[in-house]
Short mmCIF file of C-alpha atoms and ligand atoms in Angstrom, two decimals:
data_model
loop_
_atom_site.label_atom_id
_atom_site.label_comp_id
_atom_site.label_asym_id
_atom_site.label_seq_id
_atom_site.Cartn_x
_atom_site.Cartn_y
_atom_site.Cartn_z
CA UNK B 1 -115.05 51.30 -245.51
CA UNK B 2 -111.53 50.93 -246.83
CA UNK B 3 -109.83 47.60 -246.38
CA UNK B 4 -106.05 47.50 -245.97
CA UNK B 5 -104.03 44.38 -246.70
CA UNK B 6 -100.47 43.44 -247.54
CA UNK B 7 -99.11 42.33 -250.89
CA UNK B 8 -95.77 40.61 -250.31
CA UNK B 9 -92.88 41.61 -252.57
CA UNK B 10 -89.18 40.74 -252.82
CA UNK B 11 -88.13 38.92 -249.65
CA UNK B 12 -89.57 41.13 -246.91
CA UNK B 13 -91.39 44.12 -248.43
CA UNK B 14 -95.08 44.87 -247.89
CA UNK B 15 -96.90 46.79 -250.60
CA UNK B 16 -100.09 47.98 -248.89
CA UNK B 17 -103.30 47.55 -250.86
CA UNK B 18 -106.18 49.86 -249.97
CA UNK B 19 -109.47 48.82 -251.48
CA UNK B 20 -113.20 49.53 -251.27
CA UNK B 21 -114.03 46.29 -253.08
CA UNK B 22 -113.84 47.66 -256.63
CA UNK B 23 -111.11 50.36 -256.70
CA UNK B 24 -107.66 50.06 -255.21
CA UNK B 25 -104.71 52.23 -254.23
CA UNK B 26 -101.26 50.80 -253.55
CA UNK B 27 -98.52 52.18 -251.34
CA UNK B 28 -94.88 51.84 -252.47
CA UNK B 29 -95.19 49.28 -255.30
CA UNK B 30 -91.54 48.26 -255.59
CA UNK B 31 -92.43 45.36 -257.86
CA UNK B 32 -95.33 45.58 -260.35
CA UNK B 33 -95.83 41.81 -260.73
CA UNK B 34 -97.44 40.89 -257.39
CA UNK B 35 -99.62 44.02 -257.57
CA UNK B 36 -100.81 43.19 -261.10
CA UNK B 37 -101.53 39.60 -260.05
CA UNK B 38 -103.55 40.69 -257.00
CA UNK B 39 -105.57 43.25 -259.00
CA UNK B 40 -106.34 40.64 -261.68
CA UNK B 41 -107.27 37.94 -259.14
CA UNK B 42 -109.63 40.26 -257.33
CA UNK B 43 -111.03 42.15 -260.32
CA UNK B 44 -109.88 45.47 -258.87
CA UNK B 45 -109.22 48.73 -260.74
CA UNK B 46 -106.06 50.58 -259.72
CA UNK B 47 -107.11 54.20 -259.17
CA UNK B 48 -103.94 55.61 -257.62
CA UNK B 49 -100.45 55.00 -256.26
CA UNK B 50 -98.80 56.65 -253.29
CA UNK B 51 -95.06 56.71 -252.64
CA UNK B 52 -93.12 57.38 -249.42
CA UNK B 53 -89.55 57.74 -250.71
CA UNK B 54 -87.27 57.18 -253.67
CA UNK B 55 -85.68 53.80 -252.89
CA UNK B 56 -86.03 51.24 -255.69
CA UNK B 57 -87.87 48.66 -253.59
CA UNK B 58 -90.62 51.28 -253.11
CA UNK B 59 -90.86 52.84 -256.59
CA UNK B 60 -89.70 50.04 -258.94
CA UNK B 61 -93.22 49.20 -260.12
CA UNK B 62 -94.56 52.72 -260.25
CA UNK B 63 -94.16 53.50 -263.96
CA UNK B 64 -95.36 50.10 -265.21
CA UNK B 65 -98.51 50.21 -263.07
CA UNK B 66 -99.24 53.90 -263.68
CA UNK B 67 -99.01 53.53 -267.46
CA UNK B 68 -101.02 50.32 -267.49
CA UNK B 69 -103.83 51.81 -265.40
CA UNK B 70 -103.39 55.48 -266.41
CA UNK B 71 -103.68 56.41 -262.75
CA UNK B 72 -102.25 59.32 -260.78
CA UNK B 73 -99.21 58.95 -258.54
CA UNK B 74 -98.77 60.96 -255.34
CA UNK B 75 -95.36 61.11 -253.74
CA UNK B 76 -92.42 63.19 -252.54
CA UNK B 77 -91.43 66.39 -254.27
CA UNK B 78 -88.29 64.73 -255.63
CA UNK B 79 -87.53 65.02 -259.37
CA UNK B 80 -85.34 61.91 -259.11
CA UNK B 81 -88.52 59.79 -258.91
CA UNK B 82 -89.90 59.28 -262.42
CA UNK B 83 -93.67 59.17 -262.73
CA UNK B 84 -94.92 61.26 -259.81
CA UNK B 85 -97.92 63.24 -261.07
CA UNK B 86 -98.77 65.00 -257.78
CA UNK B 87 -95.81 66.11 -255.65
CA UNK B 88 -96.54 66.36 -251.94
CA UNK B 89 -94.90 68.10 -248.99
CA UNK B 90 -95.42 68.25 -245.25
CA UNK B 91 -98.88 69.64 -244.44
CA UNK B 92 -100.53 68.62 -247.73
CA UNK B 93 -103.41 66.18 -247.79
CA UNK B 94 -104.93 63.89 -250.38
CA UNK B 95 -108.26 62.04 -250.28
CA UNK B 96 -108.25 58.53 -251.76
CA UNK B 97 -111.05 55.97 -251.50
CA UNK B 98 -112.68 58.23 -248.93
CA UNK B 99 -109.60 58.32 -246.68
CA UNK B 100 -108.19 61.78 -246.04
CA UNK B 101 -104.44 61.20 -245.87
CA UNK B 102 -102.36 63.89 -244.25
CA UNK B 103 -98.79 64.19 -245.49
CA UNK B 104 -96.01 64.35 -242.91
CA UNK B 105 -92.44 65.19 -243.86
CA UNK B 106 -90.22 62.65 -242.07
CA UNK B 107 -86.66 63.06 -243.39
CA UNK B 108 -83.80 60.92 -242.08
CA UNK B 109 -83.83 57.52 -243.81
CA UNK B 110 -83.90 59.61 -247.00
CA UNK B 111 -84.28 63.36 -247.31
CA UNK B 112 -87.43 63.03 -249.43
CA UNK B 113 -89.27 60.64 -247.08
CA UNK B 114 -92.94 61.40 -246.38
CA UNK B 115 -95.55 59.49 -244.37
CA UNK B 116 -99.33 59.38 -244.81
CA UNK B 117 -101.72 59.53 -241.84
CA UNK B 118 -105.50 59.21 -241.83
CA UNK B 119 -107.28 60.11 -238.59
CA UNK B 120 -110.63 58.50 -239.45
CA UNK B 121 -112.55 56.26 -239.53
CA UNK B 122 -109.70 54.64 -237.58
CA UNK B 123 -106.24 56.17 -237.34
CA UNK B 124 -103.77 54.57 -239.76
CA UNK B 125 -100.21 55.48 -240.68
CA UNK B 126 -98.21 54.50 -243.76
CA UNK B 127 -94.65 55.24 -242.74
CA UNK B 128 -92.49 53.47 -245.34
CA UNK B 129 -88.98 52.93 -243.98
CA UNK B 130 -89.08 55.57 -241.22
CA UNK B 131 -90.76 53.73 -238.32
CA UNK B 132 -90.70 49.93 -238.36
CA UNK B 133 -92.45 47.48 -236.07
CA UNK B 134 -89.93 47.35 -233.24
CA UNK B 135 -87.36 49.52 -234.99
CA UNK B 136 -86.65 52.31 -237.45
CA UNK B 137 -85.00 52.74 -240.83
CA UNK B 138 -81.30 53.26 -241.27
CA UNK B 139 -80.28 56.89 -241.49
CA UNK B 140 -78.88 56.99 -245.03
CA UNK B 141 -79.31 60.62 -246.08
CA UNK B 142 -80.25 62.66 -243.02
CA UNK B 143 -78.76 63.02 -239.57
CA UNK B 144 -79.57 61.23 -236.32
CA UNK B 145 -81.26 64.33 -234.81
CA UNK B 146 -83.33 64.73 -237.99
CA UNK B 147 -84.44 61.09 -237.81
CA UNK B 148 -85.29 61.38 -234.11
CA UNK B 149 -87.40 64.46 -234.80
CA UNK B 150 -89.24 62.63 -237.61
CA UNK B 151 -89.91 59.63 -235.36
CA UNK B 152 -91.15 61.96 -232.62
CA UNK B 153 -93.69 63.45 -235.03
CA UNK B 154 -95.02 59.97 -235.72
CA UNK B 155 -94.92 59.01 -232.03
CA UNK B 156 -97.17 61.99 -231.23
CA UNK B 157 -100.07 60.49 -233.22
CA UNK B 158 -102.90 58.79 -231.25
CA UNK B 159 -101.83 55.62 -229.44
CA UNK B 160 -104.42 53.46 -231.26
CA UNK B 161 -102.91 54.41 -234.65
CA UNK B 162 -102.14 51.32 -236.70
CA UNK B 163 -98.62 51.42 -238.06
CA UNK B 164 -98.27 50.10 -241.62
CA UNK B 165 -94.55 50.01 -242.32
CA UNK B 166 -92.99 48.66 -245.50
CA UNK B 167 -90.92 45.69 -244.28
CA UNK B 168 -91.25 42.54 -242.20
CA UNK B 169 -88.17 43.20 -240.05
CA UNK B 170 -89.95 42.77 -236.74
CA UNK B 171 -88.28 39.70 -235.22
CA UNK B 172 -84.75 41.03 -235.88
CA UNK B 173 -85.80 44.42 -234.52
CA UNK B 174 -87.24 42.87 -231.36
CA UNK B 175 -84.09 40.81 -230.79
CA UNK B 176 -82.13 44.05 -230.85
CA UNK B 177 -84.69 45.79 -228.62
CA UNK B 178 -84.24 42.99 -226.07
CA UNK B 179 -80.46 43.51 -226.11
CA UNK B 180 -81.09 47.19 -225.34
CA UNK B 181 -83.79 46.71 -222.69
CA UNK B 182 -83.58 43.14 -221.34
CA UNK B 183 -86.00 43.90 -218.49
CA UNK B 184 -88.82 45.34 -220.63
CA UNK B 185 -91.82 43.06 -219.93
CA UNK B 186 -94.05 44.46 -222.69
CA UNK B 187 -91.23 43.71 -225.11
CA UNK B 188 -90.88 40.10 -223.90
CA UNK B 189 -94.61 39.55 -224.42
CA UNK B 190 -94.49 41.16 -227.85
CA UNK B 191 -91.66 38.87 -228.93
CA UNK B 192 -93.73 35.81 -227.97
CA UNK B 193 -96.85 37.11 -229.74
CA UNK B 194 -95.04 38.14 -232.92
CA UNK B 195 -93.00 34.92 -233.04
CA UNK B 196 -96.28 32.98 -232.91
CA UNK B 197 -97.60 35.07 -235.82
CA UNK B 198 -94.50 34.39 -237.91
CA UNK B 199 -94.72 30.66 -237.17
CA UNK B 200 -98.20 30.70 -238.66
CA UNK B 201 -96.92 32.63 -241.68
CA UNK B 202 -98.78 35.81 -240.68
CA UNK B 203 -97.47 39.38 -240.89
CA UNK B 204 -96.56 41.16 -237.65
CA UNK B 205 -97.58 44.42 -239.32
CA UNK B 206 -99.55 46.55 -238.60
CA UNK B 207 -98.61 47.20 -235.01
CA UNK B 208 -99.96 50.12 -232.98
CA UNK B 209 -98.24 53.26 -231.78
CA UNK B 210 -99.03 52.27 -228.19
CA UNK B 211 -97.07 49.05 -228.75
CA UNK B 212 -94.21 50.94 -230.41
CA UNK B 213 -93.99 53.44 -227.56
CA UNK B 214 -93.83 50.58 -225.06
CA UNK B 215 -91.29 48.39 -226.87
CA UNK B 216 -89.47 50.17 -229.72
CA UNK B 217 -86.14 51.55 -228.43
CA UNK B 218 -86.11 54.25 -231.10
CA UNK B 219 -89.28 55.80 -229.65
CA UNK B 220 -87.95 55.46 -226.11
CA UNK B 221 -84.90 57.75 -226.22
CA UNK B 222 -86.73 60.13 -223.84
CA UNK B 223 -87.58 57.49 -221.22
CA UNK B 224 -85.69 56.88 -218.00
CA UNK B 225 -85.98 53.10 -218.50
CA UNK B 226 -84.01 53.24 -221.72
CA UNK B 227 -81.37 55.53 -220.24
CA UNK B 228 -80.97 53.23 -217.24
CA UNK B 229 -80.62 50.23 -219.56
CA UNK B 230 -77.94 51.96 -221.64
CA UNK B 231 -76.11 53.16 -218.56
CA UNK B 232 -76.15 49.60 -217.16
CA UNK B 233 -74.41 48.34 -220.30
CA UNK B 234 -71.97 51.26 -220.12
CA UNK B 235 -72.90 52.62 -223.54
CA UNK B 236 -74.26 56.04 -222.69
CA UNK B 237 -71.75 58.89 -223.01
CA UNK B 238 -74.01 61.70 -224.28
CA UNK B 239 -77.05 62.11 -221.97
CA UNK B 240 -79.10 64.29 -224.32
CA UNK B 241 -82.12 62.80 -226.14
CA UNK B 242 -80.16 63.10 -229.39
CA UNK B 243 -77.20 61.38 -227.75
CA UNK B 244 -79.39 58.51 -226.54
CA UNK B 245 -80.94 58.12 -229.98
CA UNK B 246 -77.54 58.19 -231.72
CA UNK B 247 -76.20 55.60 -229.28
CA UNK B 248 -79.08 53.21 -229.99
CA UNK B 249 -79.09 53.76 -233.79
CA UNK B 250 -75.30 53.27 -234.06
CA UNK B 251 -75.51 50.13 -231.93
CA UNK B 252 -78.24 48.70 -234.18
CA UNK B 253 -76.17 49.48 -237.30
CA UNK B 254 -73.55 47.08 -235.94
CA UNK B 255 -75.81 44.55 -234.21
ZN1 LIG T 301 -85.84 52.84 -248.02
#
């Protein structure tokens, strides 16, 4: 059985640690120091690194850790990332610590962004900066329709999928979600639950896809509830799904 736990980095990054008790794999090690400290504390051997996209806070510790542990690095097929030993594209898969991770191309936040999904023993998703708990990444390199399509691919995974995103942005995301859909009851309950977690110093991540579909406005562009909420605040000019998504993403960029 693979255990998954967060290593905190910078101010709000999560580097996910997958371990079977002796070997470990890390996802998006932006900073090598907290990873090295955790491995040393726990007596773990680093057997691999996986990367979702090229941003520094996701790859900054890659070369230090890979050379120290002489371990392989799986990540996007992007020559701009130094140290990738196994380039991956949509449809590939890689088996690490007994988990078969399927690679999904999810461009939008960056053009090289990939996500990793394992269907069993329990469905888990490592989605970097594409889908966040209660929100989604900024669209830096792609287009809004591209980002919406990538989020839709993730949203089509099983509802019990646990969503391991790379940042603790949840409370700010939920405050925005409430501005968009003030009458969403599942959202109000989620805000209370996640606020209680933060007060106890606990992560709000992972969430589940069921929770994201119910409360995350970026997965709700196709719902009538979200359209009604946008229409009520007089923000909706383009009625298409892409138009709804662009309206919400642009609003969040300035929230
Ligand atoms: Zn990023």
